[in-house]
Coordinates of N, CA and C and ligand atoms in Angstrom, one line a residue:
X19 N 112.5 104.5 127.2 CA 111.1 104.3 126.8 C 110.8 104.8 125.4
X20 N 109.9 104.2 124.5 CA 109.6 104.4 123.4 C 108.4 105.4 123.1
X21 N 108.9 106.5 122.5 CA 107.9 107.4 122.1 C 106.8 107.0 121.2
X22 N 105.2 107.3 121.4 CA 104.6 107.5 120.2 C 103.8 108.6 120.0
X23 N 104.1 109.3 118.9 CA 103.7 110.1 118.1 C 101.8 110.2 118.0
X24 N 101.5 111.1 118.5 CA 99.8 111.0 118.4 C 99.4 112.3 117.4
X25 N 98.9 112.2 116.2 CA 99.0 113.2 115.4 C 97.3 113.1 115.4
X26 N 96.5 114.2 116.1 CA 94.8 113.9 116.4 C 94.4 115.1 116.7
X27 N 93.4 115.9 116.2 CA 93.0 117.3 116.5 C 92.1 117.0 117.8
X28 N 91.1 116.3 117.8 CA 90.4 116.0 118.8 C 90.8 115.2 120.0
X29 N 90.7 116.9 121.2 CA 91.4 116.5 122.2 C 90.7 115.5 123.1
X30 N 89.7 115.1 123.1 CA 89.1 113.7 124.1 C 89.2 112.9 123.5
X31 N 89.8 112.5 121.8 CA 90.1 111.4 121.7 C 91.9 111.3 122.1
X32 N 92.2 112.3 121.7 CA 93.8 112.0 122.0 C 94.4 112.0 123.6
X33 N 93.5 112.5 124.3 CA 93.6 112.0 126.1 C 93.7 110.4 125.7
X34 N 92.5 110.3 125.1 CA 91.9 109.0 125.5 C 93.4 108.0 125.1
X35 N 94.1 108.4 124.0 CA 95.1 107.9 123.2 C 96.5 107.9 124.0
X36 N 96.6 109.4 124.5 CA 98.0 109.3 125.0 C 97.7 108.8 126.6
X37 N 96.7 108.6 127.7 CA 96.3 107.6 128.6 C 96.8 106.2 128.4
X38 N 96.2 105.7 127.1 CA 96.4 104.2 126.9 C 97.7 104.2 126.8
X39 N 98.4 104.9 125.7 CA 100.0 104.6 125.6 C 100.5 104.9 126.6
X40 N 100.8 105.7 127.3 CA 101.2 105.7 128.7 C 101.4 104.5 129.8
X41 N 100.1 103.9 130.1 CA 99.7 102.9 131.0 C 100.3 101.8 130.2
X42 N 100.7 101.5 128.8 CA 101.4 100.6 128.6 C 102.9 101.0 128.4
X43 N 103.3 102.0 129.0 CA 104.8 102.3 128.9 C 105.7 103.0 128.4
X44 N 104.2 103.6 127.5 CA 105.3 104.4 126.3 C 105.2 106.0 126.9
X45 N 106.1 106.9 126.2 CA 105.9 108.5 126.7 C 105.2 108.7 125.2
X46 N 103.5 109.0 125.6 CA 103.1 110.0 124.3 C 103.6 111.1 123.9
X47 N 103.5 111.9 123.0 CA 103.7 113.0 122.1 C 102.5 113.6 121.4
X48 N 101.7 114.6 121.4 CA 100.8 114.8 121.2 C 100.9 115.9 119.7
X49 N 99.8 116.2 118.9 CA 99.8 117.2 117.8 C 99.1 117.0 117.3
X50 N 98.1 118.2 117.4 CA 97.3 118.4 116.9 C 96.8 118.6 115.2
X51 N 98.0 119.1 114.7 CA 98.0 119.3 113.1 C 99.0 118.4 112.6
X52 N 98.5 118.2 111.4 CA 99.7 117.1 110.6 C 100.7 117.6 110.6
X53 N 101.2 119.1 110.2 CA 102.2 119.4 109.9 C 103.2 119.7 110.8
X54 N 102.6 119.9 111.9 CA 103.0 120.1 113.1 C 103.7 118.7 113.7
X55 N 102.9 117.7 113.7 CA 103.3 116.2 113.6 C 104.3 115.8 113.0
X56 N 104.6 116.1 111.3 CA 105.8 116.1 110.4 C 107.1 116.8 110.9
X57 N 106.8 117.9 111.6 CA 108.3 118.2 112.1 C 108.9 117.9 113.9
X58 N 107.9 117.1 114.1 CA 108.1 116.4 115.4 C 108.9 115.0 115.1
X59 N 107.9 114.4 114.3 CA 109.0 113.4 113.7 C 110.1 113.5 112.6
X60 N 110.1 114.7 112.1 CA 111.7 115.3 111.2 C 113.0 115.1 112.5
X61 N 112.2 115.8 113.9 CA 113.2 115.9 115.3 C 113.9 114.7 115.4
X62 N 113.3 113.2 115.2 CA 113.8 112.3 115.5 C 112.9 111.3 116.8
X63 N 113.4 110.6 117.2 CA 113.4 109.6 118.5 C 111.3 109.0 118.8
X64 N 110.8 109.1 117.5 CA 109.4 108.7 117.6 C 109.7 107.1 117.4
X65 N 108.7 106.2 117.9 CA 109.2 104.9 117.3 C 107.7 104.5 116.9
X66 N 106.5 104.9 116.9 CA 105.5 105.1 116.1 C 104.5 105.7 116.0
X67 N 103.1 106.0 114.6 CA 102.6 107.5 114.8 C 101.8 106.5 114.8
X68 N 100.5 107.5 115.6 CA 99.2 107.1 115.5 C 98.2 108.2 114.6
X69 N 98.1 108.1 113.6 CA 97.7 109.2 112.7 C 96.0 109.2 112.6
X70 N 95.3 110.3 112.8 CA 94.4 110.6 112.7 C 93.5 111.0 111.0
X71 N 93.1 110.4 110.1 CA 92.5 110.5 108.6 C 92.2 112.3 108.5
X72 N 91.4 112.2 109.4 CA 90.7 114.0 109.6 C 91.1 115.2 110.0
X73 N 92.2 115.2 109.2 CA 92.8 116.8 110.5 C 92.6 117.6 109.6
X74 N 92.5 118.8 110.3 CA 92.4 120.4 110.1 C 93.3 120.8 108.9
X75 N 94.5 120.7 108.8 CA 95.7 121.4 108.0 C 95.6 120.3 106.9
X76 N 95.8 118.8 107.1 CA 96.1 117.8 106.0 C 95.5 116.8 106.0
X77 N 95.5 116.1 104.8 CA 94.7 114.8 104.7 C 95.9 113.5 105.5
X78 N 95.5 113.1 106.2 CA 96.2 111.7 106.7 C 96.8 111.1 106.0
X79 N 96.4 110.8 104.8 CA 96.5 109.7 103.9 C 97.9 110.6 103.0
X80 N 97.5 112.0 102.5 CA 98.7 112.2 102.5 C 100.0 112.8 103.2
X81 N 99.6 113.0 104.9 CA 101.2 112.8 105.4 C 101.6 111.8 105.3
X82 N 100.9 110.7 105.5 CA 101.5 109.1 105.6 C 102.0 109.6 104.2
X83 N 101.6 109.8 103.6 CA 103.0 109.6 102.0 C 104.4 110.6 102.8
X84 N 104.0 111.6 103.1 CA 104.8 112.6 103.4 C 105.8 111.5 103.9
X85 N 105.6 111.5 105.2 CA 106.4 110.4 106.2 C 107.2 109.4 105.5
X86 N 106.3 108.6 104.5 CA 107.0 107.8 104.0 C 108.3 108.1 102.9
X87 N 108.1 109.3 102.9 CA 109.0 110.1 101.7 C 110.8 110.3 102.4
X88 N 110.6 110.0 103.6 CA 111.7 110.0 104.9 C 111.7 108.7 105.6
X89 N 110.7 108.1 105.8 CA 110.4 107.3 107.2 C 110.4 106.0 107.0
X90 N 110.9 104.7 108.0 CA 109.6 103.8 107.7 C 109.4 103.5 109.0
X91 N 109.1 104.6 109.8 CA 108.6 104.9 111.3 C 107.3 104.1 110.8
X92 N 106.7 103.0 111.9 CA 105.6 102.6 111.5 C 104.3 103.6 112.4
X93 N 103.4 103.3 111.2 CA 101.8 104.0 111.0 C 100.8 103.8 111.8
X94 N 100.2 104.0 112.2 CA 98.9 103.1 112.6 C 97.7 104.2 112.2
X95 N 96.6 104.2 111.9 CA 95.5 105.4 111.3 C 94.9 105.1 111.9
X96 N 94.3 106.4 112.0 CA 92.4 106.1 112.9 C 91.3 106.4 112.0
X97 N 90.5 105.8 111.5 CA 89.7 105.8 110.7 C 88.2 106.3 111.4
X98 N 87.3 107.1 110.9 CA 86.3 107.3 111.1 C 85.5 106.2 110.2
X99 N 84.1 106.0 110.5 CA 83.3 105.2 110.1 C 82.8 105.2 108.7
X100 N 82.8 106.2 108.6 CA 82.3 106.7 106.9 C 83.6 107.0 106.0
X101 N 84.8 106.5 107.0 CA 85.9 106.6 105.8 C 86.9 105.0 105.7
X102 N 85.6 103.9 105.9 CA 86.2 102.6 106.0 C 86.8 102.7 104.7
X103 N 86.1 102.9 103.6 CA 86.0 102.5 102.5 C 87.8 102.7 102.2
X104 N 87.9 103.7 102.8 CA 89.6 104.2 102.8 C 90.4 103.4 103.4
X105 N 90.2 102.6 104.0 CA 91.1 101.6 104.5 C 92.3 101.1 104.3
X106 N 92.0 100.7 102.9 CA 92.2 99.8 102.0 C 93.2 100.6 101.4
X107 N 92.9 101.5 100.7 CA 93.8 102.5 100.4 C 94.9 103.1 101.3
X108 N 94.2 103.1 102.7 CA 95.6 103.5 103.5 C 96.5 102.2 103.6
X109 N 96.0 101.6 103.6 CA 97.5 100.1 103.7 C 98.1 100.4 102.9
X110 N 97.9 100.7 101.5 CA 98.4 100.4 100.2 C 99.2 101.7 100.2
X111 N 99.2 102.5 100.9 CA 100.3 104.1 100.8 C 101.8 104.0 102.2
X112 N 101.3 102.8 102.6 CA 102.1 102.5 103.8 C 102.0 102.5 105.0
X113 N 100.8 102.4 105.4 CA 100.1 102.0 106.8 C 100.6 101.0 107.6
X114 N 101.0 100.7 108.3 CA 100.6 99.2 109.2 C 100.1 99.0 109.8
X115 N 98.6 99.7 110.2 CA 97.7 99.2 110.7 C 96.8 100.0 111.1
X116 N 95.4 99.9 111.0 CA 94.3 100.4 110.9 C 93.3 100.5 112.4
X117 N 92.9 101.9 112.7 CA 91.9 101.3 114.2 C 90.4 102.5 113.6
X118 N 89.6 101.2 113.9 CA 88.3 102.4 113.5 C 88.0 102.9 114.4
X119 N 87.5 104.6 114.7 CA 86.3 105.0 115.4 C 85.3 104.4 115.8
X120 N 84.4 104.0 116.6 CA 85.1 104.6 118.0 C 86.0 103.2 118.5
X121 N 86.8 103.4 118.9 CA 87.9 102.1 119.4 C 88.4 102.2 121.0
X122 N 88.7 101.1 121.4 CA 88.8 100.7 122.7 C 90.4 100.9 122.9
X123 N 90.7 102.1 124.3 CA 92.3 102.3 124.5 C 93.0 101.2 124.5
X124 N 92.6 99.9 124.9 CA 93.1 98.2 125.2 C 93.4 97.7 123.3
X125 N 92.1 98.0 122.7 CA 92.5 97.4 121.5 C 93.3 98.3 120.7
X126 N 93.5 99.7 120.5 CA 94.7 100.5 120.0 C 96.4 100.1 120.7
X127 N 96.2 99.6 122.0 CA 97.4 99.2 122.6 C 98.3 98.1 122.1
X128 N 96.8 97.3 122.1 CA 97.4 96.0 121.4 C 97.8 95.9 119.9
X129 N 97.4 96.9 119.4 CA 97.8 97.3 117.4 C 99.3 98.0 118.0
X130 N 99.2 98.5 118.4 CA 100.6 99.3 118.9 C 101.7 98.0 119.3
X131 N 101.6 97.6 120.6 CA 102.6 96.5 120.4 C 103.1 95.6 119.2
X132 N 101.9 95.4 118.8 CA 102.2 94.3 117.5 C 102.7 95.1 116.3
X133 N 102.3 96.0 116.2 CA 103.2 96.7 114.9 C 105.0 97.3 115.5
X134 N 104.7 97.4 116.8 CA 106.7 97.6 116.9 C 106.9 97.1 117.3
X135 N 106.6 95.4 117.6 CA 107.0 93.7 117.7 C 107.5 93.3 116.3
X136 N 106.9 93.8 115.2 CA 106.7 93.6 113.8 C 107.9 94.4 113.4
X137 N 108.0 95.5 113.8 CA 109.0 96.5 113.4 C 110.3 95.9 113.9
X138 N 110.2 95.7 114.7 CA 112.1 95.3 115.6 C 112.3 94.0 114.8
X139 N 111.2 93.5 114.6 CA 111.6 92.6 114.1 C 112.4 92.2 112.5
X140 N 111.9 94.0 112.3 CA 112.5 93.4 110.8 C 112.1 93.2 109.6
X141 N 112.4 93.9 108.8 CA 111.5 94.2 107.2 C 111.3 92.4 106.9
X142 N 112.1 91.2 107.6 CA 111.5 90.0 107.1 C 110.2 89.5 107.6
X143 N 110.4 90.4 108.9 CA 109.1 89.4 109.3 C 107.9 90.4 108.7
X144 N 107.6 91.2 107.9 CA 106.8 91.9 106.9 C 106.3 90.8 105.9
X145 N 105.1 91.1 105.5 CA 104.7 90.7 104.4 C 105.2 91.1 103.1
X146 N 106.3 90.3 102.4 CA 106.7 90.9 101.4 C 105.8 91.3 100.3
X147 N 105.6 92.7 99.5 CA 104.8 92.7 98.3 C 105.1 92.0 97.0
X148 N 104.1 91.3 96.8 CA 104.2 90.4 95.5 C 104.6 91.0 94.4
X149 N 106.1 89.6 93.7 CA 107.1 90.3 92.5 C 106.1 90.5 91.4
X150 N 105.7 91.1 90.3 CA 104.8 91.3 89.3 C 105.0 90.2 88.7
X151 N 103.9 89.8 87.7 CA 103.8 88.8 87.1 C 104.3 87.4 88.0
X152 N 104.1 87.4 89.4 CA 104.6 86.2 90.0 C 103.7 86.2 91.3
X153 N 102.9 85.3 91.7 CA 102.2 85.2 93.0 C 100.8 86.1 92.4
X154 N 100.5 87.1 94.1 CA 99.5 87.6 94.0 C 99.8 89.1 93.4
X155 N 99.1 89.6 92.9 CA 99.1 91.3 92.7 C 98.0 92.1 92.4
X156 N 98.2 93.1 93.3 CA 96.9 94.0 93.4 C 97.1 95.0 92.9
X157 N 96.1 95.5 92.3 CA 96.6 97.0 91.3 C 95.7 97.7 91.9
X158 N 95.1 98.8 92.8 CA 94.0 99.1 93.1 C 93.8 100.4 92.5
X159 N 94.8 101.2 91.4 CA 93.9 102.1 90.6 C 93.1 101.6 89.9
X160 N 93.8 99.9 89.0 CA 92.9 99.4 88.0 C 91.8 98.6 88.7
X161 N 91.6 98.4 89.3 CA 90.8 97.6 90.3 C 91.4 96.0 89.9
X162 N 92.3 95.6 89.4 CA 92.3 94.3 89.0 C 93.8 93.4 89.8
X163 N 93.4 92.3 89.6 CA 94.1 91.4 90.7 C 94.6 90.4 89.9
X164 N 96.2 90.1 89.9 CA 96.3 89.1 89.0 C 97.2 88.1 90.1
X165 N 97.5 86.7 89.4 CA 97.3 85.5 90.2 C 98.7 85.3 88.8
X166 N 99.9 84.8 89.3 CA 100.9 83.9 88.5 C 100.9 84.4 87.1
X167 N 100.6 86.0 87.0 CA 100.5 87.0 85.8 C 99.3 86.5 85.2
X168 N 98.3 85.8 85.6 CA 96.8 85.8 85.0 C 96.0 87.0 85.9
X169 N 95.2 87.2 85.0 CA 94.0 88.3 85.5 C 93.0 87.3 86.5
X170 N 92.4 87.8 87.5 CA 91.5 87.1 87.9 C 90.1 88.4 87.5
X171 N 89.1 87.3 87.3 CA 87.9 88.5 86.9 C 87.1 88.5 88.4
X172 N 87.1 89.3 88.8 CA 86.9 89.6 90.1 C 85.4 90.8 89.8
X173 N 84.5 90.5 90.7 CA 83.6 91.4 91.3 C 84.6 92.3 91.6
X174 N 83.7 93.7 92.4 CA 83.9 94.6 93.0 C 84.1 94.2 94.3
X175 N 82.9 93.9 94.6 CA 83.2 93.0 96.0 C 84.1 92.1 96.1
X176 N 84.6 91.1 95.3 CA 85.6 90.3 95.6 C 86.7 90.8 95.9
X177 N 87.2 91.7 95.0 CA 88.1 92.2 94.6 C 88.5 92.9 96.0
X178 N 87.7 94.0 96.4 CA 87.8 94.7 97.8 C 87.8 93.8 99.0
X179 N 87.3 92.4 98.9 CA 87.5 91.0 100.0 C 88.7 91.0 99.9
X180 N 89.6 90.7 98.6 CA 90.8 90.2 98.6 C 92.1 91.5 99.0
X181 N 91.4 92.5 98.3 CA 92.3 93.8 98.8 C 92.3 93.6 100.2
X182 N 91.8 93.4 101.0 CA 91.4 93.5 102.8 C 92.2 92.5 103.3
X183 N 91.7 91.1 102.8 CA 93.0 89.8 103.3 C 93.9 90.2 103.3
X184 N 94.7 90.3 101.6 CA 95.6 90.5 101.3 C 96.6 91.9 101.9
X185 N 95.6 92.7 102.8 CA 96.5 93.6 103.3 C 97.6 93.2 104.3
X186 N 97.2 92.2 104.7 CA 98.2 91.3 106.0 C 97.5 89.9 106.3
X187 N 98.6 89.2 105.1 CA 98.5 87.8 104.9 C 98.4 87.1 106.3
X188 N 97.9 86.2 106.8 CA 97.7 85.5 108.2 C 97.4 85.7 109.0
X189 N 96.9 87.2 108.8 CA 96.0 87.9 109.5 C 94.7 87.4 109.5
X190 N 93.7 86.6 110.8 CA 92.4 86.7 110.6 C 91.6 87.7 111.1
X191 N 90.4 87.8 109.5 CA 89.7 89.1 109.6 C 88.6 88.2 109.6
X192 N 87.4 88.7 111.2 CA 86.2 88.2 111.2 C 85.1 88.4 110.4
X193 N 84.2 87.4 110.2 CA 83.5 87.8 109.5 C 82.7 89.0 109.7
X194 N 82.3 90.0 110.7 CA 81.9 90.7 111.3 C 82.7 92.2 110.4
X195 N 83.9 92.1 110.6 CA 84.8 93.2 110.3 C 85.0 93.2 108.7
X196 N 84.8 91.6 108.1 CA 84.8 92.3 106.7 C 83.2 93.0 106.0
X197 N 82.5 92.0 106.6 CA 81.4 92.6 106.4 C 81.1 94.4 106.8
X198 N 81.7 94.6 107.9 CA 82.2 96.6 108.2 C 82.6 97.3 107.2
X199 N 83.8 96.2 106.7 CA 84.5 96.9 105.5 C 84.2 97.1 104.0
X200 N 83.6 96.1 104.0 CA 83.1 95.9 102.7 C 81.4 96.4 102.3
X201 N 80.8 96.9 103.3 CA 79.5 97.2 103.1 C 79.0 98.2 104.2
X202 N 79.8 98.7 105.3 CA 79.9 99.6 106.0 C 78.9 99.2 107.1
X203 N 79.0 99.6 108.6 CA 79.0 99.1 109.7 C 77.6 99.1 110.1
X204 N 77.0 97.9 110.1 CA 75.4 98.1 110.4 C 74.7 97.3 109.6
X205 N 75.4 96.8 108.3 CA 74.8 97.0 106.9 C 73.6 95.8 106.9
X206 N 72.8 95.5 106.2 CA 71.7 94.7 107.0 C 72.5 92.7 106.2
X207 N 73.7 93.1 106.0 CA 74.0 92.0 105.0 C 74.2 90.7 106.1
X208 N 73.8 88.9 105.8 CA 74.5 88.5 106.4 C 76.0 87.7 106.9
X209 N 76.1 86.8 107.7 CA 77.3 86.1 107.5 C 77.3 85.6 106.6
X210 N 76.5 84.9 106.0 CA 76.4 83.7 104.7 C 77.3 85.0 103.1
X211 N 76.3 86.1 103.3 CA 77.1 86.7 102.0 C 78.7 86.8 102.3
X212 N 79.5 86.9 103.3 CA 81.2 87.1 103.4 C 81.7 85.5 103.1
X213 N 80.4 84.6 103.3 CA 81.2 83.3 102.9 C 80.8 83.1 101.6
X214 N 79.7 83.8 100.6 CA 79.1 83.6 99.5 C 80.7 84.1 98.6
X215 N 81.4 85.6 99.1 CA 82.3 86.0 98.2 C 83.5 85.1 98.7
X216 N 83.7 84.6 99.4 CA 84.8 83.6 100.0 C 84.8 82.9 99.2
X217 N 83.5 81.9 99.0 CA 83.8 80.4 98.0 C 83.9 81.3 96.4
X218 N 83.3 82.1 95.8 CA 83.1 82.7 94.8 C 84.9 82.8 94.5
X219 N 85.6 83.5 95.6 CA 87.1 84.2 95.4 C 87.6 82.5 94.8
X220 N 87.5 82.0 96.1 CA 88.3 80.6 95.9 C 88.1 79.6 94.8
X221 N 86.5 79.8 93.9 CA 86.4 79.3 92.6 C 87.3 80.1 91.3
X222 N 87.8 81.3 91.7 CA 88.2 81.9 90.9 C 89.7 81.3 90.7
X223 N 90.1 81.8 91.9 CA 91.4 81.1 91.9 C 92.0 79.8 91.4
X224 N 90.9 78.9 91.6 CA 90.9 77.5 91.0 C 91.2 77.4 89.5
X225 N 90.5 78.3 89.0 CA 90.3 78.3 87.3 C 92.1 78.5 87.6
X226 N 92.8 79.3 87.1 CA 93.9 79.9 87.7 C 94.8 78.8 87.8
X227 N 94.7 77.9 88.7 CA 95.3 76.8 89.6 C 94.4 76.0 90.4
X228 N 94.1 74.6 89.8 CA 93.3 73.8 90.2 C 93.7 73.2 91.7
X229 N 94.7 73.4 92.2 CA 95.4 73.1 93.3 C 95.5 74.2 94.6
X230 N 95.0 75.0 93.9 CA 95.3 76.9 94.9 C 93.9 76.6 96.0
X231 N 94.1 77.0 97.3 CA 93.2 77.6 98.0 C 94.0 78.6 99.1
X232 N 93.6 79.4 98.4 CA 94.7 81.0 99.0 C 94.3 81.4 100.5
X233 N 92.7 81.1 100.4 CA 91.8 81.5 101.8 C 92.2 80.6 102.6
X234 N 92.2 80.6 103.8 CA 92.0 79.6 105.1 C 91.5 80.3 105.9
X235 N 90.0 78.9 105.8 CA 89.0 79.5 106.8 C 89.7 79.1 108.5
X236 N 88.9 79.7 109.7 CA 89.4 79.8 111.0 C 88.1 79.8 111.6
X237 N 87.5 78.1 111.6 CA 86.0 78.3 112.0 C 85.8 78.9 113.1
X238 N 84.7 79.4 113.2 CA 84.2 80.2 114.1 C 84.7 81.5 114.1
X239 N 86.3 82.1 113.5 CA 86.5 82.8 113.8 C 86.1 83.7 112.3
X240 N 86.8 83.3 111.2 CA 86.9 84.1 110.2 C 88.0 83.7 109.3
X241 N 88.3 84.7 108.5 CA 89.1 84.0 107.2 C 90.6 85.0 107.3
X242 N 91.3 84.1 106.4 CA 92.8 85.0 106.4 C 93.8 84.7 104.9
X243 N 94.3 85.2 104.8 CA 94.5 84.9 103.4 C 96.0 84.1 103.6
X244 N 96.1 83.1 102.7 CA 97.7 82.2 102.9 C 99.1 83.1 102.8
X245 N 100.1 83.0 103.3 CA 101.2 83.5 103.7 C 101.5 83.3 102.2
X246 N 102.8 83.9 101.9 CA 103.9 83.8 101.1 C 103.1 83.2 99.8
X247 N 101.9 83.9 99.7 CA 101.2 83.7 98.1 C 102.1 84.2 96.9
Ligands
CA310 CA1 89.9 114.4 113.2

């Protein structure tokens, strides 16, 4: 049976966490503090963490470096509401996969399978990161995004649309959840604005490459950014 690692100070969410994993087969591991977590998986035999953003002793964001400094045990984060904005940034330090607060044990289960479906499978079936000066590339200290070594002049908002696709190409993200992400949960914005920065992204890209449409929509459901950009 496959361990997973629950790194979560808050014990009625981590019931709630090691319950689910359980009932789908796995033996949880529970810990409370990051650090405490870091020498659980130093021990060995985890096959993935579910990492909590808010602990007591450490910032999430940087044990996930820690880990990554040894590991490529895969990640999953639990994000609180007011720390979507971090999201984005957690992919980009080595995440594979993101669950907001408050989240359903069925839907953390199902991120769980697919990221150690994703794992066995194999650093190919990953989204490779784009070679510089070739495809897509995201710089997210500079905020800037370049396309076949051109700059694309990107909004703020575009820019954070495309950081979000682009975290996992083929991935569709509803319009519902980018709008979460991008303007935070509730926000009085509508569907038409996530398709306003959609066609906006895709006019950019055109300039770029008159031939390019990077996005593919998924009516009704939402958008996802093209594979092997
Ligand atoms: Ca916490």
């Amino acid at each position: 049976m496959q361990t997973v690692l629950v790194i979560e100070d808050e014990s009625s969410i981590a019931d709630t966490i090691a319950h689910g994993v359980e009932r789908e087969g796995y033996v949880a591991v529970r810990c409370e503090r990051g650090l405490e977590g870091l020498e659980r998986l130093k021990a060995g035999d985890c096959a993935l963490v579910v990492l909590d953003i808010g602990l007591p002793d450490v910032n999430g964001f940087d044990l996930c470096k820690a880990i990554r400094a040894f590991s490529d045990v895969p990640v999953i984060f639990l994000t609180a509401r007011d720390e979507e904005i971090d999201k984005i940034v957690g992919l980009e330090i080595g995440a594979d996969d993101y669950v907001t607060k408050p989240f359903s044990p069925r839907e953390l289960a199902a991120r769980i399978k697919t990221v150690l479906r994703r794992a066995r499978d194999g650093p190919a079936a990953k989204a490779a990161p784009p070679a510089p000066g070739n495809g897509l590339g995201i710089d997210t200290d500079k905020l800037q995004a370049t396309y076949a070594g051109r700059r694309l002049e990107l909004t703020r908002s575009e820019f954070r649309l495309l950081s979000l696709l682009a975290a996992h190409p083929g991935r569709v993200y509803s319009r519902e959840s980018i709008m979460d992400t991008l303007w935070g949960a509730g926000s009085p914005s509508l569907d038409r604005t996530v398709d306003a920065h959609v066609k906006s992204l895709r006019a950019k890209f055109r300039e770029i490459d008159e031939s390019l449409d990077p996005i593919l929509t998924h009516r009704g459901t939402g958008y996802a950014l093209r594979e092997g950009l």
